[in-house]
XYZ file of C-alpha atoms in Angstrom:
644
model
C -6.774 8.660 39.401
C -9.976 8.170 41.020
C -11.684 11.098 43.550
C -11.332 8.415 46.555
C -7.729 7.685 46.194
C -6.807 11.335 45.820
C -9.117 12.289 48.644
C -7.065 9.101 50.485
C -3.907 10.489 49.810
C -4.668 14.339 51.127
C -2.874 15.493 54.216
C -5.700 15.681 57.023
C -5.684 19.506 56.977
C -6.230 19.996 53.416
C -9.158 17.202 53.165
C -10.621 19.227 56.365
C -10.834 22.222 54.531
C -12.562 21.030 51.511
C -15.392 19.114 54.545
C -15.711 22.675 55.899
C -16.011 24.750 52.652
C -19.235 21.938 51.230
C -20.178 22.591 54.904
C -19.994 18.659 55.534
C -20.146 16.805 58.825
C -15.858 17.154 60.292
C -16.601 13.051 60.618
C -17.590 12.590 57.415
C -15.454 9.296 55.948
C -13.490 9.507 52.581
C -16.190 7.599 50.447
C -18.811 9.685 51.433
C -16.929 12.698 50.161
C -16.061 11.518 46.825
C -19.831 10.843 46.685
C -20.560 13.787 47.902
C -17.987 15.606 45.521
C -19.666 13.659 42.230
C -23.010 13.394 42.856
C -24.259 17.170 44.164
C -23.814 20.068 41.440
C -21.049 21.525 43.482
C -18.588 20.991 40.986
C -20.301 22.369 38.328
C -22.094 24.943 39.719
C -18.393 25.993 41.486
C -17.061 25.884 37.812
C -19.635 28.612 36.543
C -18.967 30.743 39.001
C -15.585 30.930 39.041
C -12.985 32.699 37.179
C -11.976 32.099 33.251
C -8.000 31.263 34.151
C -9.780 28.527 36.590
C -12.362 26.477 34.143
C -9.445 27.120 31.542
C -7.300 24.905 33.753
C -10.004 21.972 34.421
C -10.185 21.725 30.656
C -6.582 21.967 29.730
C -6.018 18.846 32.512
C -9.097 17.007 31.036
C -7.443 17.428 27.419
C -4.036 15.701 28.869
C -5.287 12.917 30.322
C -5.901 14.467 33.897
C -2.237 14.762 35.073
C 0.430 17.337 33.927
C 2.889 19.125 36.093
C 1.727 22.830 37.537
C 4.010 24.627 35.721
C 2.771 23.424 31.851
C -1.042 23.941 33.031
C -1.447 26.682 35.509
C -0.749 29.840 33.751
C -2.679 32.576 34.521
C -3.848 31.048 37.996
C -2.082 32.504 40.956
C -0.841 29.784 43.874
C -3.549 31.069 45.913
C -6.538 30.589 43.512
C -4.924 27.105 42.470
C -4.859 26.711 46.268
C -8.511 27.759 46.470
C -9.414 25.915 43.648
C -8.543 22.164 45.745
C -10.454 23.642 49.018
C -13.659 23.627 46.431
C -12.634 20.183 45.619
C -11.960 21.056 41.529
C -8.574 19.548 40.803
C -5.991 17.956 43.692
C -2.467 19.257 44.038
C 0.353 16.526 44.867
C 2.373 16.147 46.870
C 0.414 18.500 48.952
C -0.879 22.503 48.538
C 2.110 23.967 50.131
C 4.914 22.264 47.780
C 2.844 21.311 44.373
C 4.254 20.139 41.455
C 1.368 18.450 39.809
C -1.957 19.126 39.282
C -4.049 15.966 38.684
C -8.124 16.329 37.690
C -10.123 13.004 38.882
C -11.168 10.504 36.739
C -14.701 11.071 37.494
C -14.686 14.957 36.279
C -13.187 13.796 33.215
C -16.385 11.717 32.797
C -17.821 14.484 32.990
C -19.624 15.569 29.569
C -20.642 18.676 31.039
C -16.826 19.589 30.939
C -15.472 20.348 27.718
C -12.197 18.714 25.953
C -11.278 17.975 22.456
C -12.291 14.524 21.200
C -10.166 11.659 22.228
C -10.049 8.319 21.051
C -8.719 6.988 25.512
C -11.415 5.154 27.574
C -13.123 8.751 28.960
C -13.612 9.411 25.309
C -15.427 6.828 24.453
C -17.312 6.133 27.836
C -18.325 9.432 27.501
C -20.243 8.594 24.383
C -22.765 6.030 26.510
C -26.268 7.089 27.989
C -26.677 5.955 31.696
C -28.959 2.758 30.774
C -25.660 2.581 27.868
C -23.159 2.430 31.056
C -25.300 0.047 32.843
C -25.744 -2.431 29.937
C -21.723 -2.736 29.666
C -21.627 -2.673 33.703
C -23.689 -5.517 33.705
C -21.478 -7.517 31.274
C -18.773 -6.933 33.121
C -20.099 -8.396 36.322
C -20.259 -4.984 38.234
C -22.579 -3.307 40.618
C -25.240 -0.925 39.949
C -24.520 2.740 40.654
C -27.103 5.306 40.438
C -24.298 8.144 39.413
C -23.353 8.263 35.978
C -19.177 9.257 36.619
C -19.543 7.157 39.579
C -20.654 3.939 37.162
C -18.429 5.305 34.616
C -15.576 5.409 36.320
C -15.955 1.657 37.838
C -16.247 0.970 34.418
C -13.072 2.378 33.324
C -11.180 0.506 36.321
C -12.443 -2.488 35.430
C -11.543 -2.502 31.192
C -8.022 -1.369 32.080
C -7.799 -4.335 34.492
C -9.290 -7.399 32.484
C -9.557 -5.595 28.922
C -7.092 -9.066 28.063
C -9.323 -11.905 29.928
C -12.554 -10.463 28.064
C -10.773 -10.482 25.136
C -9.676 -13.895 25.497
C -12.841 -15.004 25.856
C -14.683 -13.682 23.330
C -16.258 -16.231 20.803
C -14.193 -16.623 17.440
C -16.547 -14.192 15.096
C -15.957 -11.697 17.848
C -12.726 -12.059 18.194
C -11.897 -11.663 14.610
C -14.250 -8.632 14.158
C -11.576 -6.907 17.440
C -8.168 -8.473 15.382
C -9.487 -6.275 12.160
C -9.910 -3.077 14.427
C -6.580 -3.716 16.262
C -4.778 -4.582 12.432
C -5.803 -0.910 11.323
C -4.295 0.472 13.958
C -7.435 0.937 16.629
C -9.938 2.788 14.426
C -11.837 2.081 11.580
C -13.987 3.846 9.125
C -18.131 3.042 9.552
C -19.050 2.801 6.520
C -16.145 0.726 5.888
C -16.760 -1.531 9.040
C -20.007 -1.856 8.344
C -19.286 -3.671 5.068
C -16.779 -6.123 6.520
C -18.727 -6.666 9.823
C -22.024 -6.298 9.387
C -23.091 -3.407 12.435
C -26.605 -4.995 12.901
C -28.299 -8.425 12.269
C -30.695 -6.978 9.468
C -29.070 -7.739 5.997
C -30.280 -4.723 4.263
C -30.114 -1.846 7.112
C -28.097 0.814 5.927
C -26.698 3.357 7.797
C -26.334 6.005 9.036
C -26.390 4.241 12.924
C -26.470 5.774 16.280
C -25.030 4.379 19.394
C -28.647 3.210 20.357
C -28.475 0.637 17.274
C -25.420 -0.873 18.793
C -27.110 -1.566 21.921
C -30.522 -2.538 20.685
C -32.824 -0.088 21.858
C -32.821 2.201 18.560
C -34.461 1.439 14.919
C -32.615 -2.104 15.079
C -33.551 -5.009 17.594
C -32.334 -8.034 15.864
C -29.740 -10.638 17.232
C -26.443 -9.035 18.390
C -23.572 -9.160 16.110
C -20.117 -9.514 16.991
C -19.693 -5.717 16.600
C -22.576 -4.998 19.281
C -21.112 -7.719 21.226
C -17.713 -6.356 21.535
C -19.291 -2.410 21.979
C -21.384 -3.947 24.991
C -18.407 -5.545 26.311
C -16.375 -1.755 26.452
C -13.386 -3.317 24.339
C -14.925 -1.067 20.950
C -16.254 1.914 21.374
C -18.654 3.884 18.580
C -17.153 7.237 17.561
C -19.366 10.383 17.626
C -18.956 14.094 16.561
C -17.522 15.850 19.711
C -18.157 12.651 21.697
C -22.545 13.317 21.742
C -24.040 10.667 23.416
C -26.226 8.137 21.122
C -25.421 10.697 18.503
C -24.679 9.250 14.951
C -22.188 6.212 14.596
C -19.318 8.079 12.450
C -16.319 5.206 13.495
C -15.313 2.516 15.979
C -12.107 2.593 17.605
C -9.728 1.141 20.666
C -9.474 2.805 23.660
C -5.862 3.549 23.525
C -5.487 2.486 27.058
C -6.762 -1.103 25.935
C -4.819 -0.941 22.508
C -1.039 -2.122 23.699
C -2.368 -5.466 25.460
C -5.180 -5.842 22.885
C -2.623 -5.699 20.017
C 0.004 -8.232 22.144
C -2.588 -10.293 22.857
C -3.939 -10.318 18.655
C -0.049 -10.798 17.935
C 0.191 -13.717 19.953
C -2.497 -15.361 18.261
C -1.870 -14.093 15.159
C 1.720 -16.687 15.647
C 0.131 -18.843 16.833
C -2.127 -19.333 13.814
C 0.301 -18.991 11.434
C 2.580 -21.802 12.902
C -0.484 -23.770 12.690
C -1.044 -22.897 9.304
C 2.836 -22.889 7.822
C 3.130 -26.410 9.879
C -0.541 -27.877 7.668
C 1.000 -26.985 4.470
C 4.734 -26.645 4.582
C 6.136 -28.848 1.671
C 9.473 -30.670 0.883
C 11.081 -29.682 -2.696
C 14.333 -30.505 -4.151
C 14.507 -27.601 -6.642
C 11.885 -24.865 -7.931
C 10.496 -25.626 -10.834
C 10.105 -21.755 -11.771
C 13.311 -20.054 -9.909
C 13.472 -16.431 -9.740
C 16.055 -15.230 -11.995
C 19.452 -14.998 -10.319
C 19.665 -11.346 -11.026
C 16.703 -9.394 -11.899
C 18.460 -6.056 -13.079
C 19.923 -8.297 -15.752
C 16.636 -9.499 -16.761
C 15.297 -6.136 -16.657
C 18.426 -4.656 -18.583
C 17.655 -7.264 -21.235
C 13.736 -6.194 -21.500
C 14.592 -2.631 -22.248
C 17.382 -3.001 -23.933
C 15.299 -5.103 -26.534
C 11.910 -2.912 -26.539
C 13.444 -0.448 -27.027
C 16.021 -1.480 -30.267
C 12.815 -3.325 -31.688
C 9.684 -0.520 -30.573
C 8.277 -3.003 -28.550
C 4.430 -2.893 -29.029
C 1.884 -3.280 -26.528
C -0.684 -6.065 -26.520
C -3.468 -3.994 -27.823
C -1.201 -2.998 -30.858
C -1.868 -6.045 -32.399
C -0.545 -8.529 -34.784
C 2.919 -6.469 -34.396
C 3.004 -7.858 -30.981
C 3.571 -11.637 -31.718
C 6.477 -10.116 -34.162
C 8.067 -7.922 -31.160
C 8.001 -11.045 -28.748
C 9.766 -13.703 -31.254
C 12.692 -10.565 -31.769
C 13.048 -10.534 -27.964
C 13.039 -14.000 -27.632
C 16.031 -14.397 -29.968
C 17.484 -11.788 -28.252
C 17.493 -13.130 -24.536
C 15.828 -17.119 -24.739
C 14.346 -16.447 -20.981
C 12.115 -13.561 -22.334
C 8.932 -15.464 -22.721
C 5.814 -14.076 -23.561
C 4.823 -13.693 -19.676
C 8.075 -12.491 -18.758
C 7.313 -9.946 -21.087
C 4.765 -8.941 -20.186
C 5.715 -9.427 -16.185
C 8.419 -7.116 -17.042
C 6.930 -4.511 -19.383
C 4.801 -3.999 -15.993
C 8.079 -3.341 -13.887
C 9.531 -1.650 -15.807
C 6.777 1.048 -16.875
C 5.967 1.075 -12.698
C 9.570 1.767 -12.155
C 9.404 4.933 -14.617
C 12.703 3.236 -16.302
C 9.868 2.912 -20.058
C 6.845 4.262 -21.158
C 3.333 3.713 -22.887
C 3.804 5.655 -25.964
C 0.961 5.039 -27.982
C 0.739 1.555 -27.240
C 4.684 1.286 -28.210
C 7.436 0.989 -24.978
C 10.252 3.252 -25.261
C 12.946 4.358 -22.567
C 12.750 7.325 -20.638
C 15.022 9.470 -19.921
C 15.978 8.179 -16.802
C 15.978 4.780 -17.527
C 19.782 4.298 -17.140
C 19.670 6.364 -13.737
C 16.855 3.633 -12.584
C 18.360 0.578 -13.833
C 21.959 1.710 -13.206
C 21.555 3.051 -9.460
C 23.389 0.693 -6.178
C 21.973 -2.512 -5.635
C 20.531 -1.358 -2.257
C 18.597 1.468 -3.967
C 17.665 -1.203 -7.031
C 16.278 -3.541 -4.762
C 14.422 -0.366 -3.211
C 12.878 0.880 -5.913
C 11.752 -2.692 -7.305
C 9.913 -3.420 -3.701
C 8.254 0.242 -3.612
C 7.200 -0.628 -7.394
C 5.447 -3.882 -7.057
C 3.386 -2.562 -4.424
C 2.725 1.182 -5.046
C -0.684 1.888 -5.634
C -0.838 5.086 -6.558
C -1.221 5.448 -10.620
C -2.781 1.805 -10.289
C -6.045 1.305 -12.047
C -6.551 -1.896 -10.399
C -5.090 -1.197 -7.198
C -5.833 -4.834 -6.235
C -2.883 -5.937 -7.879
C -0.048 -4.207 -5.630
C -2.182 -4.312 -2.314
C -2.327 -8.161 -3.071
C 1.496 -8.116 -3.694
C 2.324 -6.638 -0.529
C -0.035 -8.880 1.297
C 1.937 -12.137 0.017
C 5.334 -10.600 0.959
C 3.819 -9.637 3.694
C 2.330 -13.339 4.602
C 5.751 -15.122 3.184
C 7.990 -12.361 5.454
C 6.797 -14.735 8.644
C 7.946 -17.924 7.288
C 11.522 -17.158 5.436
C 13.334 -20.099 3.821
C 10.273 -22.286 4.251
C 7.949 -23.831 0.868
C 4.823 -23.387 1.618
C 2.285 -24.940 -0.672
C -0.703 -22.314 -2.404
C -3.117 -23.348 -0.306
C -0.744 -22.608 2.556
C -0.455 -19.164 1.362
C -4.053 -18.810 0.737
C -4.884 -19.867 3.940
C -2.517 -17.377 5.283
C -3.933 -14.611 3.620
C -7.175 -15.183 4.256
C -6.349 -15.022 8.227
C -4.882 -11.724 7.272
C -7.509 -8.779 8.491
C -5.913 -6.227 6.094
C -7.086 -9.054 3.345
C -10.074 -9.388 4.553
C -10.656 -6.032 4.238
C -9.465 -5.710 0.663
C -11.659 -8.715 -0.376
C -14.575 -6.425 0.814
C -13.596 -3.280 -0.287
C -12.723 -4.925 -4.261
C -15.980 -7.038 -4.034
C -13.718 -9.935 -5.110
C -15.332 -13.468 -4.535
C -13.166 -15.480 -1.753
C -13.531 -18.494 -3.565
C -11.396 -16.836 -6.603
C -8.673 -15.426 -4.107
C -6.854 -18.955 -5.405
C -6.807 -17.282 -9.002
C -5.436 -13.600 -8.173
C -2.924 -15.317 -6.008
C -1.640 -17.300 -8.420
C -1.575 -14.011 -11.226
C 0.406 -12.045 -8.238
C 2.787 -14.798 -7.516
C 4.022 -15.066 -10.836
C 4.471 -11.789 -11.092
C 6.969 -11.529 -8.001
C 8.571 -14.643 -9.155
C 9.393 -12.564 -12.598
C 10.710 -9.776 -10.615
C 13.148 -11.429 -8.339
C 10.950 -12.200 -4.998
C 10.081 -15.663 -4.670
C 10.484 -19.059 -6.463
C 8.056 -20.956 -7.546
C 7.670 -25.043 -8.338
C 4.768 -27.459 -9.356
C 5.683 -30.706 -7.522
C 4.787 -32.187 -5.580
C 2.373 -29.557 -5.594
C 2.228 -25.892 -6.883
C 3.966 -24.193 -4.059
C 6.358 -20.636 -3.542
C 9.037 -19.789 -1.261
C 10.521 -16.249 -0.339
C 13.518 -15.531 -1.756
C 14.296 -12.105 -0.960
C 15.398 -9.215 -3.382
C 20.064 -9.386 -3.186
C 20.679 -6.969 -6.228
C 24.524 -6.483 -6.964
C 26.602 -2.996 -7.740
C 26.934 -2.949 -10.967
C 31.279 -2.254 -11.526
C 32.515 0.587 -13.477
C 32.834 0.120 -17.119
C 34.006 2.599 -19.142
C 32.109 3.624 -22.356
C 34.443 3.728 -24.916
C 34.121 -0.242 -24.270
C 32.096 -1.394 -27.683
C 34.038 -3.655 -30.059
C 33.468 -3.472 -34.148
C 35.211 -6.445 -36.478
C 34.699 -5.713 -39.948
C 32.318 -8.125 -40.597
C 29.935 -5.582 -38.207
C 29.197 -7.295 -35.638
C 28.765 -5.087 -32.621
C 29.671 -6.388 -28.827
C 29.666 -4.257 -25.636
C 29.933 -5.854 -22.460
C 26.405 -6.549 -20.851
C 27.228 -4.864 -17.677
C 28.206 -1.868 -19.686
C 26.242 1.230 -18.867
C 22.723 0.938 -20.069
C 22.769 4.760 -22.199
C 25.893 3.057 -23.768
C 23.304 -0.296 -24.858
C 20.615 2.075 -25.603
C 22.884 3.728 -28.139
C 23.576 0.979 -30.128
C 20.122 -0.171 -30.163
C 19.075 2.845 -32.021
C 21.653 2.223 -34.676
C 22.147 -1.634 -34.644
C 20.105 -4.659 -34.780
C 19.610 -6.562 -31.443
C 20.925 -10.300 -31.707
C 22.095 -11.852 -28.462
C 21.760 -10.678 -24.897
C 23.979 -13.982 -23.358
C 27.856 -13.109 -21.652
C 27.943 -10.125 -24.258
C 25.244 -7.533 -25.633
C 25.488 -8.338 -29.120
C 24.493 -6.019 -31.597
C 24.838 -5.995 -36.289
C 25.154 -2.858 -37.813
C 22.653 -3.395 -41.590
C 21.274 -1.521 -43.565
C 18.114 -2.865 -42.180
C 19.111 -0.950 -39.079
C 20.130 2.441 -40.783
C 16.606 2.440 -41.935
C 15.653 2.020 -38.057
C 17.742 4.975 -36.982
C 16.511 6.907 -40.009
C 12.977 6.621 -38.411
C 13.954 7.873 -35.048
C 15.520 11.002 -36.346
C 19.018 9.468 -36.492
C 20.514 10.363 -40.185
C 22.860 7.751 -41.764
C 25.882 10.443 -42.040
C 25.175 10.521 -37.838
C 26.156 6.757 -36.888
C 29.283 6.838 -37.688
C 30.299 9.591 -34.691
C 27.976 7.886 -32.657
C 29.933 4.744 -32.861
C 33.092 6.431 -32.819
C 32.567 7.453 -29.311
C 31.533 4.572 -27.646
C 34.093 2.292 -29.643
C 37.274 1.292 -28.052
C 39.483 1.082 -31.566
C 38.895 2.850 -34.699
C 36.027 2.016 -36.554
C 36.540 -0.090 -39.480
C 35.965 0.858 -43.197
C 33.125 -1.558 -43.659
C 31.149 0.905 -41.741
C 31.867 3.345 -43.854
C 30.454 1.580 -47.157
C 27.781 0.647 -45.694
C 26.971 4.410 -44.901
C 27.709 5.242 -48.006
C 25.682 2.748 -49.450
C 22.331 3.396 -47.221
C 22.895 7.270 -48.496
C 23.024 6.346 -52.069
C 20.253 4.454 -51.538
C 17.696 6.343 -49.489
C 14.431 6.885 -50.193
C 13.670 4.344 -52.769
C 10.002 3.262 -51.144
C 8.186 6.017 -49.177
C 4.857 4.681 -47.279
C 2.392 6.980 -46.080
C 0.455 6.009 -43.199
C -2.065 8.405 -43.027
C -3.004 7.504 -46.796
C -1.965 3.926 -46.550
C -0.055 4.261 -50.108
C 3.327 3.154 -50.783
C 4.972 5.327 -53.305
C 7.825 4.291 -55.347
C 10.814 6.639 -55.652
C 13.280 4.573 -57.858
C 11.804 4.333 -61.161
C 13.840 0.654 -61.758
C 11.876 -0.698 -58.233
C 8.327 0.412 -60.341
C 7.892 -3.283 -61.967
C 9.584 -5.186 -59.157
C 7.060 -3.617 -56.560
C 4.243 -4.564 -59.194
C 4.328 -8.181 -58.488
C 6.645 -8.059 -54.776
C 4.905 -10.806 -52.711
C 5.056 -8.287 -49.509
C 2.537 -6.022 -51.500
C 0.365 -9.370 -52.835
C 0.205 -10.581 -49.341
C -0.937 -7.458 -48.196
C -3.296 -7.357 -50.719
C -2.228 -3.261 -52.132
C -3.606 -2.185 -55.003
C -1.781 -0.191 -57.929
C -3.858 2.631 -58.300
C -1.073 4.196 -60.602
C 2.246 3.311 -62.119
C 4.605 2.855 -59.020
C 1.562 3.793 -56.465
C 0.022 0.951 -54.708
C -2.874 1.497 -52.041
C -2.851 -0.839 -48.667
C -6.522 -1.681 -47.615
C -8.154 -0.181 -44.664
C -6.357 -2.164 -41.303
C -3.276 -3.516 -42.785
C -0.699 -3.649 -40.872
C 2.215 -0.510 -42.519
C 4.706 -1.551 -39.816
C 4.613 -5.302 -41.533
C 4.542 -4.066 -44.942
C 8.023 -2.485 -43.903
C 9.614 -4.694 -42.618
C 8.889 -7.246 -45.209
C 10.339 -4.815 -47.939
C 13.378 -4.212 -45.786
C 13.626 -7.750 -45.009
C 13.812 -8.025 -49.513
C 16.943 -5.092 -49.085
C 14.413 -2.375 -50.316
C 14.841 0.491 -48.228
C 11.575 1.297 -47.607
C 10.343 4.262 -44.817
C 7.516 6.162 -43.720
C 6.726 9.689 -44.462
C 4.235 11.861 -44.013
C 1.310 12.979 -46.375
């Protein structure tokens, strides 16, 4: 409240007394007073002299806003000092002395930077901040009269931002106005350094900081052409922040008065709809059916990606050649795993913690089925938080840029929008803006890294995608089913080995036979084939061929046939007859009848090995062991690794 109204508002006897303690004509009129009340050193030189409980109390109300109820502020101050302390003319009691029950400090005194208060990002924060020629700059822009009295010119100041703040606003020019919408987007306050970058503080191209207040107002180091920043900190809707609110002192922030912030931000929402209608009603498009739908159920997808990597070791691109080998196994295994859904979902499902990097090789973790298995609700959950967590990102682009098309698409559900739509959506987007800036990314590529992000949360479930009549996306929002209770004794053997478990069955079940069985077919059943191929497999994760048997037993719902036995058997009788070492890149031959076969094995010639004795063949430096492997296994040689 202002001194006037509160002087206004007095009972006659208690504004008498204050006339006759500043020894003031008994005429005197109520604006007089309040001038006389601001403008002498009364106040101040009252507040030296008086007690610690009473300047404790003028700072505690300056600190909450000027206004709190006796009883929270006036401890330590009897009624008849608080009494006292009105008759001097330092804070007001309502309703009246006798009866109080608040305490209110004028606007002006909080003006005040002789009176200390923490700092505060309100109006008498940031006015506090300006010089008097400052205040009398912004006066002038707002059409107001001179005062001579800094609180006085202050205050008028303050009256007039909280009554137009949303007409100046309104008519700022559109750089201005987009420089405010960033502030009001971040939530009222931004970083300078930050600012700076995004909205240049001065005209000069290469000033660098750090600025004082004077810069802003072009009587410090800087006199060029006002930018929208000045613009809007000469118009009192931004206001520079300063260590312990020094005026002209160094430039540390800008923020909202929090007073202005509410009608600022309604008024940046309204056009902020009003933009985007303008936007989604330029480039909405009309399409019969996506050309790239998002896959009905993503878990599934997902499921069917680690399922795979992890019965085949799926290798990372930098790996190498073994790559293209590990992408044609999971292809066979579920025909929608192309390479970029591989890869789109290698990157889920290593951000989800459900697989890890393990020396360029993907393999579960151990809470993998606790991830992939958990309620739809808590799926769909931990999918969103995943696509657009940063943290752990080294391009942190990538997930900010995520969230920003959700974000965008979240305004316009059920509606195709073509890319340029979305671009254009983003771009009006502040918080985009501001990553642009911060990432140093080119605006005329944002086309590209919206196009990598988009395919991305079309892999994962969120939107669909299509090409005609032009390349365009829709939201499709994240519906993940329960998954229903299967039991785990559920896998079914024949005797021709041929291993199926439902594909809803629980994923530690699936995982288990991938260690022991050959993937084959991820379509209405998981289908696995027990070889000897795959006891080789399990052999290299630690798994001993005497071991699958109980393994199978217990997820099995019959008795296991004999075949599986044999075949145990067999792989037992058999083990060990090719040993290659990958630290020497030999491959040794255990079976003295395999010695001449090995000799002239086209897996070896390919490779180009060299016998460097009888039934010891050296691979040359880069070649791939993993291959070499395979291809013997592939020939029925049981062939393994071992150590030197």
């Amino acid at each position: 409240m202002r001194i006037r109204e509160l002087l206004a508002g007095l009972p006659a006897d208690e504004r008498t007394a204050i006339v006759r303690h500043h020894r003031l004509a008994a005429d005197i009129d109520v604006d007089d007073l309040a001038r006389h009340l601001i403008q002498s050193r009364t106040l101040l030189n009252t507040l030296r002299g008086e007690l610690k409980p009473v300047t404790d109390l003028v700072e505690r109300l300056a600190a909450l806003g000027g206004e709190a109820p006796v009883d929270a502020v006036a401890g330590g101050v009897s009624p008849h000092r608080l009494r006292g302390a009105q008759t001097k003319g330092l804070v007001w009691l309502l309703p009246s002395a006798d009866a109080p029950d608040r305490v209110v400090l004028p606007l002006e005194y909080r003006l005040m930077r002789e009176i200390r208060r923490p700092t505060m990002r309100d109006l008498t924060g940031g006015l506090r901040t300006l010089s008097v020629d400052q205040a009398r700059r912004v006066a002038e822009q707002l059409g107001l009269g001179a005062r001579r009295n800094l609180p006085l010119l202050l205050g008028d100041i303050h009256d007039a931002l909280v009554a137009r703040a949303e007409a100046i606003a309104r008519a700022l020019d559109a750089d201005a106005r987009t420089v405010l919408d960033g502030v009001v987007a971040s939530g009222g306050a931004t970083d300078a350094g930050a600012h700076h970058r995004q909205y240049p503080l001065v005209s000069e191209t290469s000033a660098r900081g750090p600025f004082q207040v004077a810069d802003l107002f072009g009587s410090g180091r800087f006199r060029g052409k006002a930018t929208p920043t000045q613009h809007l900190v000469r118009h009192g809707l931004l206001f520079p922040a300063t260590e312990r609110d020094q005026p002209n002192g160094v430039v540390e922030g800008f923020f909202v008065a929090q007073e202005l912030l509410e009608p600022l931000q309604s008024l940046h929402g309204g056009r902020r709809q009003a933009e985007r209608d303008r936007i989604v009603d330029a480039h909405a498009i009309d399409v019969v059916a996506p050309t790239d739908p998002a896959p009905d159920d993503v878990r599934d997808e997902l499921r069917a990606f680690v399922l795979g990597a992890a019965a085949c070791g799926y290798r990372l691109a930098r790996a190498g050649r073994g790559r293209r080998d590990d992408a044609a196994t999971l292809r066979q295994w579920r025909p929608s795993l192309s390479d970029e859904a591989q890869e789109a979902l290698a990157e889920l499902a290593v951000r989800l913690g459900a697989m890890r990097d393990d020396d360029a090789t993907l393999r579960p973790t151990a809470d993998a089925t606790a991830i992939l298995d958990a309620p739809g609700d808590a799926f769909a959950t931990a999918v969103r938080d995943a696509a657009t967590r940063e943290a752990g990102e080294a391009d942190p682009l990538r997930p900010r840029l995520r969230a920003a098309v959700l974000n965008a698409l979240a305004h316009v559900p059920d509606r195709w929008l073509s890319l340029d739509g979305v671009a254009a959506l983003l771009a009006d987007e502040p918080d985009v803006r501001r990553m642009i800036t911060v990432h140093d990314v080119d605006p005329a590529s944002l086309r590209a890294h919206l196009e990598t992000a988009l395919e991305a949360l079309n892999r994962w479930g969120f939107v669909d995608c299509t090409r005609e009549p032009v390349p365009g996306v829709r939201l499709r929002g994240l519906a993940v089913a329960d998954l229903p209770d299967i039991p785990e004794r559920c896998v079914t053997i024949p005797p021709n080995l041929d291993v199926m478990a439902p594909m809803i069955a629980p994923l530690d079940v699936l995982l288990t036979l991938g260690e022991v069985c050959e993937p084959v077919r991820y379509d209405r059943a998981a289908m696995f084939r027990l070889t000897a191929s795959s006891l080789l497999r399990a052999a290299d994760r630690g798994i001993t061929p005497s071991d699958v048997p109980a393994r199978l037993s217990a997820l099995c719902a019959h008795d296991l046939p004999d075949d599986v036995g044999r075949l145990v058997e067999d792989a037992i009788a058999r083990d060990g007859e090719v040993h290659i070492r990958r630290t020497s890149a030999l491959v040794v031959v255990s079976t003295p009848s395999l010695v001449d076969a090995l000799r002239r094995h086209p897996v070896l010639t390919e490779a180009r090995a060299v016998e460097v004795a009888p039934g010891v063949h050296a691979l040359p430096d880069g070649c791939d062991v993993r291959a070499v492997r395979a291809g013997l296994r592939d020939a029925g040689i049981h062939a393994s690794f071992a150590g030197d």
